[in-house]
């Protein structure tokens, strides 16, 4: 299996790097051998200043076109490519939540085989009914879940990796 304490520590470290002023998220990628590869967080590309949220008056998921940042999942995958590492058959761990449809596509295209989140995503796992906070959102979590399941990516909920670090709280 994997080392939950190590994963949690990497997630907390990545969260500290997040420049998102509204909803910080971190992602950590381990390779198929279970070794740490890279981490990402939501925020703008390297060396781009981001000190004021242009979306602060918008509801979650709205006004995304105003945000200069990328999501944690895509940043982590991009950093793996930047350093010539591999995501093939790897695992992506999230600090919270579930990927949006764009991040789900990135995860699928990166050939990641397992997604681990500390948050419950199903209110009814057998029927694959998402929890209410993931339903009917602009980020289309329903489509993201459908794509991830169809791609054969295993979804694991593991509360032990939930970071203690809380930015903006």
Short mmCIF file of N, CA and C in Angstrom, two decimals:
data_model
loop_
_atom_site.label_atom_id
_atom_site.label_comp_id
_atom_site.label_asym_id
_atom_site.label_seq_id
_atom_site.Cartn_x
_atom_site.Cartn_y
_atom_site.Cartn_z
N UNK A 1 0.85 -1.19 0.00
CA UNK A 1 0.00 0.00 0.00
C UNK A 1 0.89 1.24 0.00
N UNK A 2 0.43 2.33 0.52
CA UNK A 2 1.20 3.57 0.53
C UNK A 2 1.31 4.08 1.96
N UNK A 3 2.13 5.06 2.11
CA UNK A 3 2.37 5.65 3.42
C UNK A 3 1.49 6.89 3.57
N UNK A 4 0.40 6.76 4.30
CA UNK A 4 -0.55 7.87 4.44
C UNK A 4 0.08 9.10 5.08
N UNK A 5 0.94 8.91 6.07
CA UNK A 5 1.58 10.07 6.73
C UNK A 5 2.46 10.83 5.75
N UNK A 6 3.19 10.11 4.92
CA UNK A 6 4.06 10.75 3.93
C UNK A 6 3.23 11.52 2.91
N UNK A 7 2.15 10.90 2.43
CA UNK A 7 1.27 11.56 1.46
C UNK A 7 0.68 12.82 2.08
N UNK A 8 0.18 12.70 3.30
CA UNK A 8 -0.41 13.85 3.99
C UNK A 8 0.60 14.98 4.14
N UNK A 9 1.84 14.65 4.45
CA UNK A 9 2.90 15.65 4.60
C UNK A 9 3.16 16.37 3.27
N UNK A 10 3.22 15.61 2.18
CA UNK A 10 3.43 16.23 0.86
C UNK A 10 2.24 17.12 0.49
N UNK A 11 1.02 16.68 0.82
CA UNK A 11 -0.17 17.49 0.53
C UNK A 11 -0.13 18.80 1.33
N UNK A 12 0.24 18.71 2.59
CA UNK A 12 0.31 19.92 3.43
C UNK A 12 1.36 20.90 2.89
N UNK A 13 2.51 20.37 2.48
CA UNK A 13 3.56 21.21 1.92
C UNK A 13 3.08 21.90 0.64
N UNK A 14 2.39 21.15 -0.22
CA UNK A 14 1.87 21.73 -1.47
C UNK A 14 0.81 22.78 -1.18
N UNK A 15 -0.05 22.55 -0.19
CA UNK A 15 -1.07 23.53 0.17
C UNK A 15 -0.46 24.86 0.60
N UNK A 16 0.66 24.79 1.27
CA UNK A 16 1.34 26.01 1.70
C UNK A 16 1.79 26.84 0.49
N UNK A 17 2.03 26.19 -0.64
CA UNK A 17 2.45 26.88 -1.86
C UNK A 17 1.29 27.46 -2.66
N UNK A 18 0.08 27.01 -2.36
CA UNK A 18 -1.08 27.48 -3.12
C UNK A 18 -1.25 28.99 -2.95
N UNK A 19 -1.45 29.66 -4.07
CA UNK A 19 -1.71 31.10 -4.01
C UNK A 19 -3.19 31.40 -4.18
N UNK A 20 -3.99 30.36 -4.28
CA UNK A 20 -5.43 30.57 -4.42
C UNK A 20 -5.96 31.18 -3.14
N UNK A 21 -6.64 32.29 -3.30
CA UNK A 21 -7.17 33.01 -2.16
C UNK A 21 -8.59 32.57 -1.81
N UNK A 22 -9.18 31.71 -2.66
CA UNK A 22 -10.57 31.31 -2.46
C UNK A 22 -10.72 29.85 -2.02
N UNK A 23 -10.00 28.95 -2.69
CA UNK A 23 -10.21 27.52 -2.43
C UNK A 23 -8.91 26.74 -2.71
N UNK A 24 -7.95 26.78 -1.78
CA UNK A 24 -6.69 26.08 -2.00
C UNK A 24 -6.86 24.57 -2.12
N UNK A 25 -6.17 23.99 -3.08
CA UNK A 25 -6.19 22.55 -3.32
C UNK A 25 -4.76 22.11 -3.63
N UNK A 26 -4.41 20.91 -3.21
CA UNK A 26 -3.11 20.33 -3.53
C UNK A 26 -3.30 18.96 -4.14
N UNK A 27 -2.34 18.55 -4.96
CA UNK A 27 -2.33 17.21 -5.56
C UNK A 27 -0.90 16.69 -5.50
N UNK A 28 -0.78 15.40 -5.23
CA UNK A 28 0.52 14.75 -5.15
C UNK A 28 0.48 13.51 -6.02
N UNK A 29 1.54 13.29 -6.79
CA UNK A 29 1.60 12.13 -7.68
C UNK A 29 2.71 11.19 -7.22
N UNK A 30 2.35 9.92 -7.15
CA UNK A 30 3.30 8.84 -6.88
C UNK A 30 3.35 7.95 -8.11
N UNK A 31 4.51 7.38 -8.39
CA UNK A 31 4.65 6.53 -9.58
C UNK A 31 4.11 5.12 -9.30
N UNK A 32 4.20 4.26 -10.30
CA UNK A 32 3.63 2.91 -10.19
C UNK A 32 4.34 2.06 -9.13
N UNK A 33 5.54 2.44 -8.73
CA UNK A 33 6.27 1.73 -7.68
C UNK A 33 5.91 2.24 -6.28
N UNK A 34 5.15 3.32 -6.23
CA UNK A 34 4.76 3.90 -4.95
C UNK A 34 5.72 4.95 -4.44
N UNK A 35 6.57 5.47 -5.33
CA UNK A 35 7.52 6.51 -4.95
C UNK A 35 6.96 7.89 -5.29
N UNK A 36 7.24 8.84 -4.41
CA UNK A 36 6.81 10.22 -4.64
C UNK A 36 7.47 10.75 -5.91
N UNK A 37 6.66 11.44 -6.75
CA UNK A 37 7.19 12.01 -7.98
C UNK A 37 7.12 13.53 -7.94
N UNK A 38 5.93 14.08 -7.72
CA UNK A 38 5.78 15.53 -7.81
C UNK A 38 4.48 15.96 -7.13
N UNK A 39 4.40 17.26 -6.84
CA UNK A 39 3.17 17.81 -6.27
C UNK A 39 2.78 19.07 -7.02
N UNK A 40 1.53 19.45 -6.87
CA UNK A 40 1.01 20.65 -7.50
C UNK A 40 -0.02 21.29 -6.58
N UNK A 41 -0.34 22.52 -6.87
CA UNK A 41 -1.32 23.27 -6.09
C UNK A 41 -2.00 24.24 -7.04
N UNK A 42 -3.15 24.72 -6.66
CA UNK A 42 -3.81 25.66 -7.55
C UNK A 42 -3.19 27.04 -7.39
N UNK A 43 -2.93 27.62 -8.53
CA UNK A 43 -2.29 28.92 -8.58
C UNK A 43 -1.79 29.19 -9.98
N UNK A 44 -1.30 30.39 -10.22
CA UNK A 44 -0.83 30.76 -11.57
C UNK A 44 0.50 30.08 -11.90
N UNK A 45 0.90 30.14 -13.16
CA UNK A 45 2.20 29.59 -13.56
C UNK A 45 3.34 30.24 -12.77
N UNK A 46 4.47 29.55 -12.74
CA UNK A 46 5.65 30.07 -12.04
C UNK A 46 5.92 31.53 -12.39
N UNK A 47 6.27 32.28 -11.38
CA UNK A 47 6.72 33.67 -11.51
C UNK A 47 5.62 34.66 -11.93
N UNK A 48 4.37 34.24 -11.89
CA UNK A 48 3.25 35.14 -12.20
C UNK A 48 2.65 35.58 -10.86
N UNK A 49 2.62 36.88 -10.63
CA UNK A 49 2.10 37.42 -9.37
C UNK A 49 0.58 37.21 -9.29
N UNK A 50 0.13 36.83 -8.10
CA UNK A 50 -1.30 36.62 -7.88
C UNK A 50 -1.61 36.96 -6.42
N UNK A 51 -2.00 38.20 -6.17
CA UNK A 51 -2.23 38.61 -4.79
C UNK A 51 -3.64 39.14 -4.55
N UNK A 52 -4.48 39.09 -5.57
CA UNK A 52 -5.86 39.53 -5.41
C UNK A 52 -6.77 38.60 -6.20
N UNK A 53 -7.77 38.06 -5.54
CA UNK A 53 -8.71 37.16 -6.20
C UNK A 53 -9.72 37.98 -6.99
N UNK A 54 -9.75 37.76 -8.28
CA UNK A 54 -10.70 38.45 -9.15
C UNK A 54 -12.07 37.78 -9.15
N UNK A 55 -12.15 36.62 -8.47
CA UNK A 55 -13.40 35.86 -8.43
C UNK A 55 -14.11 35.97 -7.08
N UNK A 56 -13.64 36.84 -6.20
CA UNK A 56 -14.16 36.85 -4.84
C UNK A 56 -15.66 37.12 -4.74
N UNK A 57 -16.24 37.77 -5.72
CA UNK A 57 -17.68 38.05 -5.68
C UNK A 57 -18.50 36.93 -6.33
N UNK A 58 -17.82 35.94 -6.90
CA UNK A 58 -18.51 34.85 -7.59
C UNK A 58 -18.67 33.64 -6.68
N UNK A 59 -19.70 32.86 -6.95
CA UNK A 59 -19.89 31.59 -6.26
C UNK A 59 -18.82 30.61 -6.71
N UNK A 60 -18.60 29.57 -5.93
CA UNK A 60 -17.62 28.55 -6.27
C UNK A 60 -17.90 27.99 -7.67
N UNK A 61 -16.85 27.91 -8.47
CA UNK A 61 -16.99 27.39 -9.82
C UNK A 61 -17.37 28.42 -10.87
N UNK A 62 -17.75 29.60 -10.44
CA UNK A 62 -18.15 30.67 -11.38
C UNK A 62 -17.00 31.66 -11.55
N UNK A 63 -16.95 32.31 -12.71
CA UNK A 63 -15.94 33.31 -12.98
C UNK A 63 -14.55 32.73 -13.18
N UNK A 64 -14.47 31.46 -13.54
CA UNK A 64 -13.18 30.79 -13.70
C UNK A 64 -12.32 31.44 -14.77
N UNK A 65 -12.95 32.06 -15.75
CA UNK A 65 -12.19 32.70 -16.83
C UNK A 65 -11.41 33.91 -16.31
N UNK A 66 -11.71 34.39 -15.11
CA UNK A 66 -10.99 35.52 -14.52
C UNK A 66 -9.77 35.09 -13.73
N UNK A 67 -9.64 33.80 -13.49
CA UNK A 67 -8.56 33.29 -12.64
C UNK A 67 -7.33 32.93 -13.47
N UNK A 68 -6.15 33.44 -13.08
CA UNK A 68 -4.93 33.13 -13.81
C UNK A 68 -4.34 31.78 -13.42
N UNK A 69 -4.94 31.11 -12.47
CA UNK A 69 -4.36 29.88 -11.94
C UNK A 69 -4.79 28.62 -12.67
N UNK A 70 -3.96 27.60 -12.50
CA UNK A 70 -4.34 26.27 -12.97
C UNK A 70 -4.74 25.46 -11.74
N UNK A 71 -5.40 24.36 -11.97
CA UNK A 71 -5.80 23.50 -10.87
C UNK A 71 -4.62 22.65 -10.43
N UNK A 72 -4.66 22.20 -9.18
CA UNK A 72 -3.57 21.44 -8.59
C UNK A 72 -3.23 20.19 -9.39
N UNK A 73 -4.26 19.49 -9.88
CA UNK A 73 -4.04 18.26 -10.62
C UNK A 73 -3.23 18.51 -11.90
N UNK A 74 -3.62 19.55 -12.65
CA UNK A 74 -2.92 19.82 -13.91
C UNK A 74 -1.52 20.37 -13.63
N UNK A 75 -1.35 21.14 -12.56
CA UNK A 75 -0.01 21.62 -12.23
C UNK A 75 0.91 20.44 -11.89
N UNK A 76 0.42 19.51 -11.09
CA UNK A 76 1.24 18.35 -10.71
C UNK A 76 1.63 17.54 -11.95
N UNK A 77 0.68 17.30 -12.83
CA UNK A 77 0.95 16.54 -14.05
C UNK A 77 1.95 17.29 -14.94
N UNK A 78 1.79 18.60 -15.07
CA UNK A 78 2.71 19.41 -15.87
C UNK A 78 4.12 19.38 -15.29
N UNK A 79 4.23 19.44 -13.96
CA UNK A 79 5.55 19.41 -13.33
C UNK A 79 6.22 18.05 -13.53
N UNK A 80 5.44 16.98 -13.53
CA UNK A 80 6.01 15.65 -13.80
C UNK A 80 6.61 15.64 -15.21
N UNK A 81 5.87 16.18 -16.16
CA UNK A 81 6.37 16.23 -17.55
C UNK A 81 7.61 17.13 -17.64
N UNK A 82 7.58 18.25 -16.93
CA UNK A 82 8.69 19.21 -16.96
C UNK A 82 10.00 18.55 -16.53
N UNK A 83 9.91 17.67 -15.54
CA UNK A 83 11.12 17.03 -15.01
C UNK A 83 11.33 15.63 -15.59
N UNK A 84 10.62 15.33 -16.70
CA UNK A 84 10.82 14.08 -17.44
C UNK A 84 10.57 12.84 -16.58
N UNK A 85 9.58 12.91 -15.73
CA UNK A 85 9.18 11.77 -14.91
C UNK A 85 7.96 11.13 -15.57
N UNK A 86 7.40 10.11 -14.95
CA UNK A 86 6.26 9.42 -15.53
C UNK A 86 5.08 9.36 -14.57
N UNK A 87 3.90 9.50 -15.13
CA UNK A 87 2.66 9.33 -14.37
C UNK A 87 2.01 7.99 -14.69
N UNK A 88 2.55 7.26 -15.64
CA UNK A 88 1.94 6.02 -16.13
C UNK A 88 1.70 5.03 -14.99
N UNK A 89 0.45 4.61 -14.85
CA UNK A 89 0.00 3.68 -13.81
C UNK A 89 0.26 4.22 -12.40
N UNK A 90 0.39 5.52 -12.28
CA UNK A 90 0.64 6.13 -10.98
C UNK A 90 -0.64 6.41 -10.22
N UNK A 91 -0.47 7.10 -9.12
CA UNK A 91 -1.58 7.46 -8.24
C UNK A 91 -1.54 8.96 -7.99
N UNK A 92 -2.70 9.60 -8.03
CA UNK A 92 -2.80 11.01 -7.68
C UNK A 92 -3.62 11.11 -6.40
N UNK A 93 -3.08 11.86 -5.43
CA UNK A 93 -3.72 12.09 -4.15
C UNK A 93 -4.15 13.55 -4.11
N UNK A 94 -5.37 13.80 -3.66
CA UNK A 94 -5.90 15.15 -3.57
C UNK A 94 -6.06 15.56 -2.12
N UNK A 95 -5.83 16.84 -1.83
CA UNK A 95 -6.00 17.34 -0.46
C UNK A 95 -7.47 17.39 -0.07
N UNK A 96 -8.32 17.56 -1.05
CA UNK A 96 -9.76 17.64 -0.79
C UNK A 96 -10.50 17.56 -2.12
N UNK A 97 -11.78 17.26 -2.02
CA UNK A 97 -12.65 17.32 -3.19
C UNK A 97 -12.45 16.25 -4.23
N UNK A 98 -12.83 16.61 -5.44
CA UNK A 98 -12.83 15.71 -6.58
C UNK A 98 -12.48 16.53 -7.81
N UNK A 99 -11.81 15.95 -8.79
CA UNK A 99 -11.39 16.72 -9.97
C UNK A 99 -12.57 17.24 -10.79
N UNK A 100 -12.36 18.41 -11.38
CA UNK A 100 -13.33 18.92 -12.35
C UNK A 100 -13.15 18.13 -13.65
N UNK A 101 -13.98 18.38 -14.62
CA UNK A 101 -13.92 17.61 -15.86
C UNK A 101 -12.61 17.85 -16.61
N UNK A 102 -12.07 19.06 -16.59
CA UNK A 102 -10.79 19.33 -17.27
C UNK A 102 -9.64 18.57 -16.60
N UNK A 103 -9.63 18.56 -15.29
CA UNK A 103 -8.58 17.83 -14.57
C UNK A 103 -8.76 16.32 -14.73
N UNK A 104 -10.01 15.88 -14.78
CA UNK A 104 -10.26 14.45 -15.02
C UNK A 104 -9.67 14.03 -16.36
N UNK A 105 -9.87 14.86 -17.38
CA UNK A 105 -9.29 14.55 -18.69
C UNK A 105 -7.76 14.50 -18.62
N UNK A 106 -7.15 15.42 -17.90
CA UNK A 106 -5.69 15.42 -17.74
C UNK A 106 -5.22 14.16 -17.04
N UNK A 107 -5.94 13.76 -15.99
CA UNK A 107 -5.59 12.55 -15.24
C UNK A 107 -5.70 11.32 -16.14
N UNK A 108 -6.75 11.25 -16.92
CA UNK A 108 -6.94 10.12 -17.84
C UNK A 108 -5.83 10.10 -18.89
N UNK A 109 -5.54 11.25 -19.49
CA UNK A 109 -4.51 11.32 -20.53
C UNK A 109 -3.11 11.04 -19.98
N UNK A 110 -2.90 11.30 -18.69
CA UNK A 110 -1.61 11.02 -18.06
C UNK A 110 -1.46 9.54 -17.71
N UNK A 111 -2.52 8.77 -17.93
CA UNK A 111 -2.53 7.32 -17.66
C UNK A 111 -2.35 6.99 -16.18
N UNK A 112 -2.85 7.89 -15.33
CA UNK A 112 -2.87 7.62 -13.89
C UNK A 112 -3.94 6.57 -13.64
N UNK A 113 -3.66 5.60 -12.77
CA UNK A 113 -4.61 4.50 -12.58
C UNK A 113 -5.43 4.57 -11.30
N UNK A 114 -4.98 5.41 -10.33
CA UNK A 114 -5.69 5.50 -9.06
C UNK A 114 -5.80 6.95 -8.62
N UNK A 115 -6.97 7.31 -8.12
CA UNK A 115 -7.23 8.65 -7.58
C UNK A 115 -7.66 8.47 -6.13
N UNK A 116 -6.98 9.18 -5.22
CA UNK A 116 -7.31 9.08 -3.80
C UNK A 116 -7.68 10.47 -3.29
N UNK A 117 -8.80 10.55 -2.61
CA UNK A 117 -9.27 11.79 -2.01
C UNK A 117 -9.70 11.51 -0.58
N UNK A 118 -9.53 12.47 0.32
CA UNK A 118 -9.98 12.24 1.70
C UNK A 118 -11.48 12.50 1.89
N UNK A 119 -12.12 13.05 0.90
CA UNK A 119 -13.52 13.44 1.02
C UNK A 119 -14.45 12.43 0.39
N UNK A 120 -15.58 12.19 1.06
CA UNK A 120 -16.60 11.33 0.48
C UNK A 120 -17.08 11.94 -0.82
N UNK A 121 -17.24 11.13 -1.83
CA UNK A 121 -17.75 11.65 -3.10
C UNK A 121 -19.11 11.07 -3.45
N UNK A 122 -19.44 9.94 -2.87
CA UNK A 122 -20.73 9.31 -3.16
C UNK A 122 -21.66 9.36 -1.96
N UNK A 123 -22.91 9.72 -2.21
CA UNK A 123 -23.92 9.55 -1.16
C UNK A 123 -24.48 8.14 -1.27
N UNK A 124 -24.39 7.55 -2.45
CA UNK A 124 -24.78 6.16 -2.69
C UNK A 124 -23.76 5.58 -3.67
N UNK A 125 -22.79 4.85 -3.15
CA UNK A 125 -21.70 4.34 -3.99
C UNK A 125 -22.20 3.32 -5.01
N UNK A 126 -23.11 2.47 -4.59
CA UNK A 126 -23.62 1.43 -5.49
C UNK A 126 -24.26 2.03 -6.74
N UNK A 127 -25.02 3.10 -6.54
CA UNK A 127 -25.67 3.77 -7.68
C UNK A 127 -24.82 4.90 -8.25
N UNK A 128 -23.64 5.12 -7.65
CA UNK A 128 -22.72 6.17 -8.08
C UNK A 128 -23.37 7.55 -8.05
N UNK A 129 -24.11 7.82 -6.97
CA UNK A 129 -24.73 9.13 -6.76
C UNK A 129 -23.75 10.00 -5.99
N UNK A 130 -23.36 11.10 -6.57
CA UNK A 130 -22.41 12.00 -5.92
C UNK A 130 -23.04 12.71 -4.74
N UNK A 131 -22.22 13.08 -3.76
CA UNK A 131 -22.72 13.87 -2.63
C UNK A 131 -23.26 15.20 -3.17
N UNK A 132 -24.16 15.80 -2.43
CA UNK A 132 -24.87 16.98 -2.93
C UNK A 132 -23.94 18.13 -3.34
N UNK A 133 -22.83 18.35 -2.60
CA UNK A 133 -21.97 19.49 -2.94
C UNK A 133 -21.24 19.29 -4.28
N UNK A 134 -21.24 18.08 -4.83
CA UNK A 134 -20.61 17.83 -6.13
C UNK A 134 -21.62 17.77 -7.28
N UNK A 135 -22.89 17.79 -6.95
CA UNK A 135 -23.91 17.69 -8.00
C UNK A 135 -24.30 19.07 -8.52
N UNK A 136 -24.61 19.11 -9.82
CA UNK A 136 -25.12 20.33 -10.47
C UNK A 136 -24.20 21.54 -10.27
N UNK A 137 -22.92 21.34 -10.39
CA UNK A 137 -21.93 22.41 -10.25
C UNK A 137 -21.40 22.81 -11.63
N UNK A 138 -20.93 24.04 -11.79
CA UNK A 138 -20.38 24.48 -13.07
C UNK A 138 -19.16 23.66 -13.51
N UNK A 139 -18.45 23.08 -12.55
CA UNK A 139 -17.25 22.30 -12.86
C UNK A 139 -17.57 20.90 -13.40
N UNK A 140 -18.83 20.53 -13.45
CA UNK A 140 -19.30 19.25 -13.99
C UNK A 140 -18.60 18.04 -13.37
N UNK A 141 -18.75 17.92 -12.06
CA UNK A 141 -18.17 16.78 -11.37
C UNK A 141 -18.84 15.47 -11.80
N UNK A 142 -20.11 15.54 -12.18
CA UNK A 142 -20.79 14.34 -12.67
C UNK A 142 -20.08 13.79 -13.91
N UNK A 143 -19.77 14.67 -14.85
CA UNK A 143 -19.07 14.23 -16.06
C UNK A 143 -17.67 13.76 -15.72
N UNK A 144 -17.00 14.44 -14.82
CA UNK A 144 -15.65 14.04 -14.41
C UNK A 144 -15.66 12.63 -13.83
N UNK A 145 -16.61 12.36 -12.95
CA UNK A 145 -16.72 11.03 -12.33
C UNK A 145 -17.00 9.98 -13.39
N UNK A 146 -17.89 10.29 -14.31
CA UNK A 146 -18.24 9.35 -15.39
C UNK A 146 -17.00 9.01 -16.22
N UNK A 147 -16.24 10.03 -16.60
CA UNK A 147 -15.04 9.81 -17.41
C UNK A 147 -13.99 8.99 -16.66
N UNK A 148 -13.78 9.32 -15.39
CA UNK A 148 -12.79 8.61 -14.59
C UNK A 148 -13.16 7.14 -14.44
N UNK A 149 -14.43 6.87 -14.16
CA UNK A 149 -14.89 5.48 -14.02
C UNK A 149 -14.77 4.75 -15.35
N UNK A 150 -15.20 5.39 -16.44
CA UNK A 150 -15.11 4.74 -17.76
C UNK A 150 -13.67 4.46 -18.17
N UNK A 151 -12.73 5.29 -17.70
CA UNK A 151 -11.32 5.08 -18.03
C UNK A 151 -10.70 3.97 -17.17
N UNK A 152 -11.46 3.46 -16.22
CA UNK A 152 -10.96 2.37 -15.37
C UNK A 152 -10.06 2.84 -14.24
N UNK A 153 -10.14 4.11 -13.90
CA UNK A 153 -9.34 4.65 -12.80
C UNK A 153 -10.05 4.32 -11.48
N UNK A 154 -9.30 3.73 -10.58
CA UNK A 154 -9.86 3.39 -9.27
C UNK A 154 -9.97 4.65 -8.42
N UNK A 155 -11.12 4.84 -7.79
CA UNK A 155 -11.35 5.96 -6.89
C UNK A 155 -11.36 5.43 -5.46
N UNK A 156 -10.49 6.00 -4.64
CA UNK A 156 -10.39 5.57 -3.24
C UNK A 156 -10.63 6.79 -2.35
N UNK A 157 -11.45 6.61 -1.32
CA UNK A 157 -11.64 7.63 -0.30
C UNK A 157 -10.85 7.19 0.92
N UNK A 158 -9.89 8.02 1.32
CA UNK A 158 -9.05 7.72 2.49
C UNK A 158 -8.93 8.97 3.34
N UNK A 159 -9.71 9.02 4.39
CA UNK A 159 -9.75 10.20 5.27
C UNK A 159 -8.41 10.46 5.97
N UNK A 160 -7.55 9.45 6.06
CA UNK A 160 -6.28 9.61 6.79
C UNK A 160 -5.30 10.52 6.08
N UNK A 161 -5.54 10.85 4.80
CA UNK A 161 -4.63 11.74 4.09
C UNK A 161 -5.09 13.20 4.14
N UNK A 162 -6.20 13.48 4.80
CA UNK A 162 -6.72 14.84 4.89
C UNK A 162 -5.70 15.73 5.58
N UNK A 163 -5.21 16.75 4.88
CA UNK A 163 -4.21 17.65 5.48
C UNK A 163 -4.77 18.41 6.67
N UNK A 164 -3.91 18.60 7.66
CA UNK A 164 -4.29 19.41 8.82
C UNK A 164 -4.18 20.88 8.48
N UNK A 165 -3.31 21.20 7.51
CA UNK A 165 -3.07 22.59 7.12
C UNK A 165 -4.31 23.17 6.46
N UNK A 166 -4.77 24.30 6.95
CA UNK A 166 -5.93 24.97 6.39
C UNK A 166 -5.55 26.40 6.04
N UNK A 167 -5.39 26.67 4.79
CA UNK A 167 -5.07 28.04 4.36
C UNK A 167 -6.35 28.87 4.45
N UNK A 168 -6.22 30.12 4.74
CA UNK A 168 -7.34 31.06 4.80
C UNK A 168 -8.29 30.80 5.96
N UNK A 169 -7.89 30.01 6.93
CA UNK A 169 -8.78 29.76 8.08
C UNK A 169 -8.13 30.17 9.37
#
